[in-house]
Short mmCIF file of C-alpha atoms in Angstrom, two decimals:
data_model
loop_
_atom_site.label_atom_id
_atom_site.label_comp_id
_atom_site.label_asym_id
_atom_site.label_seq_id
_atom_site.Cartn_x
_atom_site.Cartn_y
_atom_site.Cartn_z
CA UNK G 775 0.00 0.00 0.00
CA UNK G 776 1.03 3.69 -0.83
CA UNK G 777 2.39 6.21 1.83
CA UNK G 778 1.93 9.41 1.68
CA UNK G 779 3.08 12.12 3.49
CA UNK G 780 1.02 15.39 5.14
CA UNK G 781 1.18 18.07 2.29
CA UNK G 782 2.38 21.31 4.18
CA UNK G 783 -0.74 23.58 3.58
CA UNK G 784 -2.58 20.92 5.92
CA UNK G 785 0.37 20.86 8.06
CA UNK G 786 0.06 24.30 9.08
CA UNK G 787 -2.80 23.26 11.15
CA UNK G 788 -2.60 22.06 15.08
CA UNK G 789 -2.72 18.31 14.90
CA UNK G 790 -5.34 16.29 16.98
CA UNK G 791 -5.09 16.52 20.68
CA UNK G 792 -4.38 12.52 22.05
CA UNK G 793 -7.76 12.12 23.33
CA UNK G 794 -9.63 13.30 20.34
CA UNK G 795 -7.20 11.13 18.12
CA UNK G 796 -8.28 8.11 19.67
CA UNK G 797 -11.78 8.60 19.76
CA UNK G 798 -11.59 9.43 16.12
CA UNK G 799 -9.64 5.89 15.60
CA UNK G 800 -12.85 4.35 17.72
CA UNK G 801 -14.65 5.78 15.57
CA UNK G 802 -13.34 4.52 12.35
CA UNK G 803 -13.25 1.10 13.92
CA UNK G 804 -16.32 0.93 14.15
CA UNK G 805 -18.05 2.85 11.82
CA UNK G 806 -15.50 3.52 9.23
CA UNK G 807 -14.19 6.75 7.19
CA UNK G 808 -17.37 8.75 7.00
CA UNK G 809 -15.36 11.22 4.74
CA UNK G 810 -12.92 10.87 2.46
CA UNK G 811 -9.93 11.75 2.37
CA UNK G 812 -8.27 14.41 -0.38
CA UNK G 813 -5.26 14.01 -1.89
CA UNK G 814 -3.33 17.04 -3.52
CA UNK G 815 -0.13 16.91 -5.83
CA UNK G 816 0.27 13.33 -4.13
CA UNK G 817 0.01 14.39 -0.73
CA UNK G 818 -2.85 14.21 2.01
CA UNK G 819 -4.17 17.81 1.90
CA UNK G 820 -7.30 17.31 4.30
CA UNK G 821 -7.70 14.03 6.80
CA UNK G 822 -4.41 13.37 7.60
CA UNK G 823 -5.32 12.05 11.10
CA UNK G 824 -8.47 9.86 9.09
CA UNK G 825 -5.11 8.85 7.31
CA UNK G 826 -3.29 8.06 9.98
CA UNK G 827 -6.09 6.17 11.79
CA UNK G 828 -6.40 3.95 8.40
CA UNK G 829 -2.92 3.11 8.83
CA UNK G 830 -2.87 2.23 12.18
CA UNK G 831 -6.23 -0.10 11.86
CA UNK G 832 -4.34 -1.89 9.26
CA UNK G 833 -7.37 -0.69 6.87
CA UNK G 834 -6.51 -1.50 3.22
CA UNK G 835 -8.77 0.01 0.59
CA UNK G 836 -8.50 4.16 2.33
CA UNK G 837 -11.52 6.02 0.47
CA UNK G 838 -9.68 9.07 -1.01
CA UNK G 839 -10.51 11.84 -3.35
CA UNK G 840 -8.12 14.03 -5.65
CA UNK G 841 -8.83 17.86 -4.85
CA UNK G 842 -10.07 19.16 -8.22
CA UNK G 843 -10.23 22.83 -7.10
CA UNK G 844 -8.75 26.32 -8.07
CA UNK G 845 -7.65 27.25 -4.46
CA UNK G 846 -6.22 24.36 -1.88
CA UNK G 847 -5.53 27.44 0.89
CA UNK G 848 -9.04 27.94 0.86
CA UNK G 849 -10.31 24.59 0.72
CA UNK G 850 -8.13 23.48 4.13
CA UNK G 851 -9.35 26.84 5.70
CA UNK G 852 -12.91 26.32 5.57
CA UNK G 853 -12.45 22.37 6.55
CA UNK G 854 -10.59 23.70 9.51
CA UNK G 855 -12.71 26.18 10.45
CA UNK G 856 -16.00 24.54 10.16
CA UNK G 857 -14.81 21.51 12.17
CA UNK G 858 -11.89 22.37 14.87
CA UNK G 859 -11.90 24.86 17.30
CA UNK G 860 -8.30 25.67 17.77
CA UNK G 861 -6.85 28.78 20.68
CA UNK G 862 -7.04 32.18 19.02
CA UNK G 863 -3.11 31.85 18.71
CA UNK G 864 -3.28 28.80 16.74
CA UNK G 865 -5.80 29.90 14.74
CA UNK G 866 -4.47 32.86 13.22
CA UNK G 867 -0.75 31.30 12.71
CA UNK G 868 -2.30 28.42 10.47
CA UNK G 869 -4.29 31.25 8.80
CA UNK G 870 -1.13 33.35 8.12
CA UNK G 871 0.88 29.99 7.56
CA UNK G 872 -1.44 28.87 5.11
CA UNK G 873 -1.64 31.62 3.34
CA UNK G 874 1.68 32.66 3.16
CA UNK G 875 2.87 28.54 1.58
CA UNK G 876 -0.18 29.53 -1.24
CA UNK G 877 1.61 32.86 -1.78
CA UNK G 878 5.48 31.66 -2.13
CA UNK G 879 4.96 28.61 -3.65
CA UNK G 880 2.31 30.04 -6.65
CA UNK G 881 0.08 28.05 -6.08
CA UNK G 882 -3.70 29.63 -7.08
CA UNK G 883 -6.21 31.26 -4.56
CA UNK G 884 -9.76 32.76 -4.66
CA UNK G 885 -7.88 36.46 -3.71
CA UNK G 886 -6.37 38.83 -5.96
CA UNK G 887 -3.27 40.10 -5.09
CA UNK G 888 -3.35 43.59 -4.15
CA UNK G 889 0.92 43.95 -4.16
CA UNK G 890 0.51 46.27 -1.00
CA UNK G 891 2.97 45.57 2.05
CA UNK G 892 0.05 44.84 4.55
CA UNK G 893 -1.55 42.55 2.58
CA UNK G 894 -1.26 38.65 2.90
CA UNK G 895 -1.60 37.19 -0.17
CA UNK G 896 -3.99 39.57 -1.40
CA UNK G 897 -6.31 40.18 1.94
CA UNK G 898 -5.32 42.66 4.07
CA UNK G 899 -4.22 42.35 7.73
CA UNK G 900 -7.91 43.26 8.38
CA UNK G 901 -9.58 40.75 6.61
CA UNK G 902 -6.99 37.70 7.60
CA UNK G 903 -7.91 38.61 10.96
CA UNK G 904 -11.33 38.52 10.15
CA UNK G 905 -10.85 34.86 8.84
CA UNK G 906 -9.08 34.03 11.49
CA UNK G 907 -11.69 35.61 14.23
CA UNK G 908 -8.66 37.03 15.92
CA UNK G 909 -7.50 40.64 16.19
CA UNK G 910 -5.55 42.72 13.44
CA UNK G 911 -2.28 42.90 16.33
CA UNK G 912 -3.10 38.97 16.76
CA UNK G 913 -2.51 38.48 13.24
CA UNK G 914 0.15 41.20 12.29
CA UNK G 915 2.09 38.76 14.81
CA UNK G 916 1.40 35.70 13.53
CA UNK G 917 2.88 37.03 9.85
CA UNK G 918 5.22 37.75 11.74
CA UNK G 919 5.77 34.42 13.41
CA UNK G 920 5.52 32.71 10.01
CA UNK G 921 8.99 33.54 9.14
CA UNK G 922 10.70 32.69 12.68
CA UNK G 923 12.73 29.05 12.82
CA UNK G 924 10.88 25.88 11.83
CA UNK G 925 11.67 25.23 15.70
CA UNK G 926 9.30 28.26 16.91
CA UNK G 927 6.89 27.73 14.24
CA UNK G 928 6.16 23.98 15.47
CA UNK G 929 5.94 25.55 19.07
CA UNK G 930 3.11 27.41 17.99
CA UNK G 931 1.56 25.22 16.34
CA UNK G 932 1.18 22.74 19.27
CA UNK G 933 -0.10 25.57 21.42
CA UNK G 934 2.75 25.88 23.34
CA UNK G 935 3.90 29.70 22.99
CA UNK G 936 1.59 32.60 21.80
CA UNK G 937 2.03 34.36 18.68
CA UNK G 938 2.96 37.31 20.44
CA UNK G 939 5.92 35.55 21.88
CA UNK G 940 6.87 33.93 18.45
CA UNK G 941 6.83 37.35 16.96
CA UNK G 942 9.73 38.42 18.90
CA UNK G 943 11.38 35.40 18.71
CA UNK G 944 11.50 35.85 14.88
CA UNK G 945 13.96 38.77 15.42
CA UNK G 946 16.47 36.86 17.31
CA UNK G 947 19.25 34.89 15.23
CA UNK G 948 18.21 31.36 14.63
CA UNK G 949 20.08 29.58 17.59
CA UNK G 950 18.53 32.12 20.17
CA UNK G 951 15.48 31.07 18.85
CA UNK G 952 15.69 27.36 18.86
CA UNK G 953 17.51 27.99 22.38
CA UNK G 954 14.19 30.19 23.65
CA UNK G 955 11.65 27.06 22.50
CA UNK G 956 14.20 24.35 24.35
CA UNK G 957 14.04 26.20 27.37
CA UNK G 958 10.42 26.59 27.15
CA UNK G 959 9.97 22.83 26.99
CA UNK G 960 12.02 22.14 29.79
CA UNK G 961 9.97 24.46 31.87
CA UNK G 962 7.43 22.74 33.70
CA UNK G 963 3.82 23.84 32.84
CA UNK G 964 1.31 24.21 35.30
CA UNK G 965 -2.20 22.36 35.23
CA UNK G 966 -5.07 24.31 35.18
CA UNK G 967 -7.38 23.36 37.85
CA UNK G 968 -10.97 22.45 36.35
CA UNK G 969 -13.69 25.22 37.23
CA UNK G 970 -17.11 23.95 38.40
CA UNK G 971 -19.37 25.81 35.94
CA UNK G 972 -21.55 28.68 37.99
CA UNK G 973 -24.88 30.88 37.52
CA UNK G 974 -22.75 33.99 38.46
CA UNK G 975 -19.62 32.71 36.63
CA UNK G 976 -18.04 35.45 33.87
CA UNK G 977 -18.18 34.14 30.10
CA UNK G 978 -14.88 33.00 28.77
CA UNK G 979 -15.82 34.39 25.42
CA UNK G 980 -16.20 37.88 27.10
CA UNK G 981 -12.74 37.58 28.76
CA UNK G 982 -11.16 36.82 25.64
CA UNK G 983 -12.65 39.43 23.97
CA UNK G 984 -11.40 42.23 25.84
CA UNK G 985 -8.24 40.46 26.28
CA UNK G 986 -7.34 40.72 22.47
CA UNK G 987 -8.64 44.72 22.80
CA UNK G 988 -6.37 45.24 25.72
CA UNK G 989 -3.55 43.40 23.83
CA UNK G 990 -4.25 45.80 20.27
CA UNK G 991 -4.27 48.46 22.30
CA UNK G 992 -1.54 47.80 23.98
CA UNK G 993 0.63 47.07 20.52
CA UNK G 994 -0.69 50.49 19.21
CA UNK G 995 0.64 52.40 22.07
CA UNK G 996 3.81 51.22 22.13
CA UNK G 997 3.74 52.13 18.56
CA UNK G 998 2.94 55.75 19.45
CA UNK G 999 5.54 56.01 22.01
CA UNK G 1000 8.22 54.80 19.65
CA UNK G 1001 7.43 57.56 17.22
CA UNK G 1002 6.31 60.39 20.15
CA UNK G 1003 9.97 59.50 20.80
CA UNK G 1004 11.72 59.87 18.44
CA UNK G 1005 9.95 63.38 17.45
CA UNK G 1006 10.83 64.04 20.87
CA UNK G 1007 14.21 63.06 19.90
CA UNK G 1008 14.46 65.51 17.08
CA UNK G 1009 12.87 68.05 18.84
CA UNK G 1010 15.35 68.62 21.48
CA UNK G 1011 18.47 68.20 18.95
CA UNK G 1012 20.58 70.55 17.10
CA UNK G 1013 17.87 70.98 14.07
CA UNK G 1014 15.49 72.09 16.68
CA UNK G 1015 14.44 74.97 13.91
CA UNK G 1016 14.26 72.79 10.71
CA UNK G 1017 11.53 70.43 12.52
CA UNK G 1018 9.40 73.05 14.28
CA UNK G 1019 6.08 72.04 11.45
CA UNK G 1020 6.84 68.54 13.12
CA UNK G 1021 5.12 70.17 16.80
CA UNK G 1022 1.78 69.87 15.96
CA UNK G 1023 2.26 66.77 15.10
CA UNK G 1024 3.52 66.01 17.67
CA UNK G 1025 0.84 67.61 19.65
CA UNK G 1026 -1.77 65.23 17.78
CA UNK G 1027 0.16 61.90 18.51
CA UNK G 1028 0.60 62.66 22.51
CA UNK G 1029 -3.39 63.46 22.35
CA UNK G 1030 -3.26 59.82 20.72
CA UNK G 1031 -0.91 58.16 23.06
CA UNK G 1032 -2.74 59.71 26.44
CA UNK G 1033 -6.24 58.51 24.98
CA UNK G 1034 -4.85 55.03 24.07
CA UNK G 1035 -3.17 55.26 27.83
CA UNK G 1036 -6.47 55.69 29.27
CA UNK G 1037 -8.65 52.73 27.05
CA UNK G 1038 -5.64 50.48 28.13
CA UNK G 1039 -6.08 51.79 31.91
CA UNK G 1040 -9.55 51.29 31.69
CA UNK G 1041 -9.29 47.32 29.80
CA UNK G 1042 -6.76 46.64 32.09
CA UNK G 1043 -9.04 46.86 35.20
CA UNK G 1044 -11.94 45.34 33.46
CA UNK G 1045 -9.21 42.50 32.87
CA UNK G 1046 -8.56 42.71 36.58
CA UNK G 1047 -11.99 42.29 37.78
CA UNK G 1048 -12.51 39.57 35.62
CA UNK G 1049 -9.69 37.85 36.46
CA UNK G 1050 -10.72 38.48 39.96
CA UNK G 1051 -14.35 37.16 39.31
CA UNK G 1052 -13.16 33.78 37.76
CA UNK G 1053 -10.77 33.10 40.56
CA UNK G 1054 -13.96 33.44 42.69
CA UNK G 1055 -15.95 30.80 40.61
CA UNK G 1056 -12.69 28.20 40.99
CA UNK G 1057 -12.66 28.61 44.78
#
């Protein structure tokens, strides 16, 4: 019988967590593949854990299907999407990650490519994060964690570091990045303790929520300070004179930077609280 191997726009996905991976091979023993798996250029581009299931069941005839569409990226999208429900994190990277393997390898998509810096492959930072159901900083770092080592990639992929952290790691020469992820696994994680569920208890989708505003925000004002900075910078230098039209500018982003200071003031208490209500509901 054929192997075949995972073809990497599937890849980019989080694979199956142990327990759901056995319960799907239950499953199959029992009541076989109820759908089929697609191959693409000779690879397993959706089902690969249906796939590996097969295998492992010792199942001969594997039903399989050749994908006969115009846009694979999109195809393993909407199968993930409609039938996994990945971190936020996770999510976006194997957005970004599949997106980004269509783009550099030519392969064709639904989108037309717009050729502007902030777009991935075509959709802008706005709309990937909209696919995604994550926020535009969410996703800005997980284009960002796209190009870090294969290493850090992998770690978010599992679920083990945030796209946030990734994105920084990216910067770092290659060995401080595979160094960063080998510490991480060596650090022992704690276990969540398990929550009864409560009447008054806050929802986790509403936590989330502002979490991802408090963490734009957040991105946006360090932004602002960077540049506030270095007008600041320039102000107080020897071409004082030649940058003067550069002060109400300057003006305008410090009006930006206080307002975002206060929203982030204001999230971060809300955060706060809500931390401080579900500690309540795990007591």
């Amino acid at each position: 019988m054929k192997k075949y191997e995972q073809h990497p726009i599937g890849a980019a996905w989080p694979a199956l967590r142990e327990e759901d991976y056995k319960k799907l091979v239950s499953s199959i023993d029992a009541i076989g593949v109820l759908e089929k798996i697609t191959v693409y250029e000779g690879k397993i581009l959706d089902g690969w854990h249906r796939y590996q299931a097969c295998t492992e069941l010792r199942i001969k005839n594997i039903p399989m299907v050749e994908y006969e569409g115009n846009s694979p990226g999109d195809f393993v999208i909407g199968k993930n999407e409609a039938r996994r429900h990945e971190e936020p994190s996770q999510r976006a990277f194997a957005v970004a990650k599949t997106l980004d393997i269509c783009s550099e390898s030519g392969r064709p998509v639904q989108y037309v490519d717009a050729k502007k810096p902030d777009n991935i492959i075509g959709l802008t930072t706005g709309q990937a994060a909209k696919l995604a159901g994550v926020s535009e900083a969410t996703m800005r770092q997980a284009k960002a964690a796209t190009k870090a080592e294969p290493e850090v990639q992998e770690a978010v992929r599992a679920g083990d570091i945030p796209v946030s952290e990734a994105a920084k790691l990216s910067r770092l020469p290659p060995e401080q990045q595979r160094e960063a992820v080998e510490k991480k696994k060596t650090t022992p994680k704690r276990e969540k303790p398990k929550a009864e569920p409560k009447e008054d208890s806050v929802p986790l989708s509403e936590y989330q929520k502002l979490r991802e505003e408090y963490d734009e925000l957040s991105s946006n004002y360090q932004a602002l300070a960077a540049e506030l900075d270095a007008c600041e910078a320039i102000r107080n230098g020897e071409q004082m004179d030649h940058f003067k039209k550069l002060n109400q500018q300057l003006i305008a982003i410090t009006a930006s930077r206080d307002e975002f200071q206060n929203k982030c003031g204001e999230l971060t208490r809300q955060v706060n609280y809500l931390n401080a209500k579900l500690k309540k509901t795990k007591e």
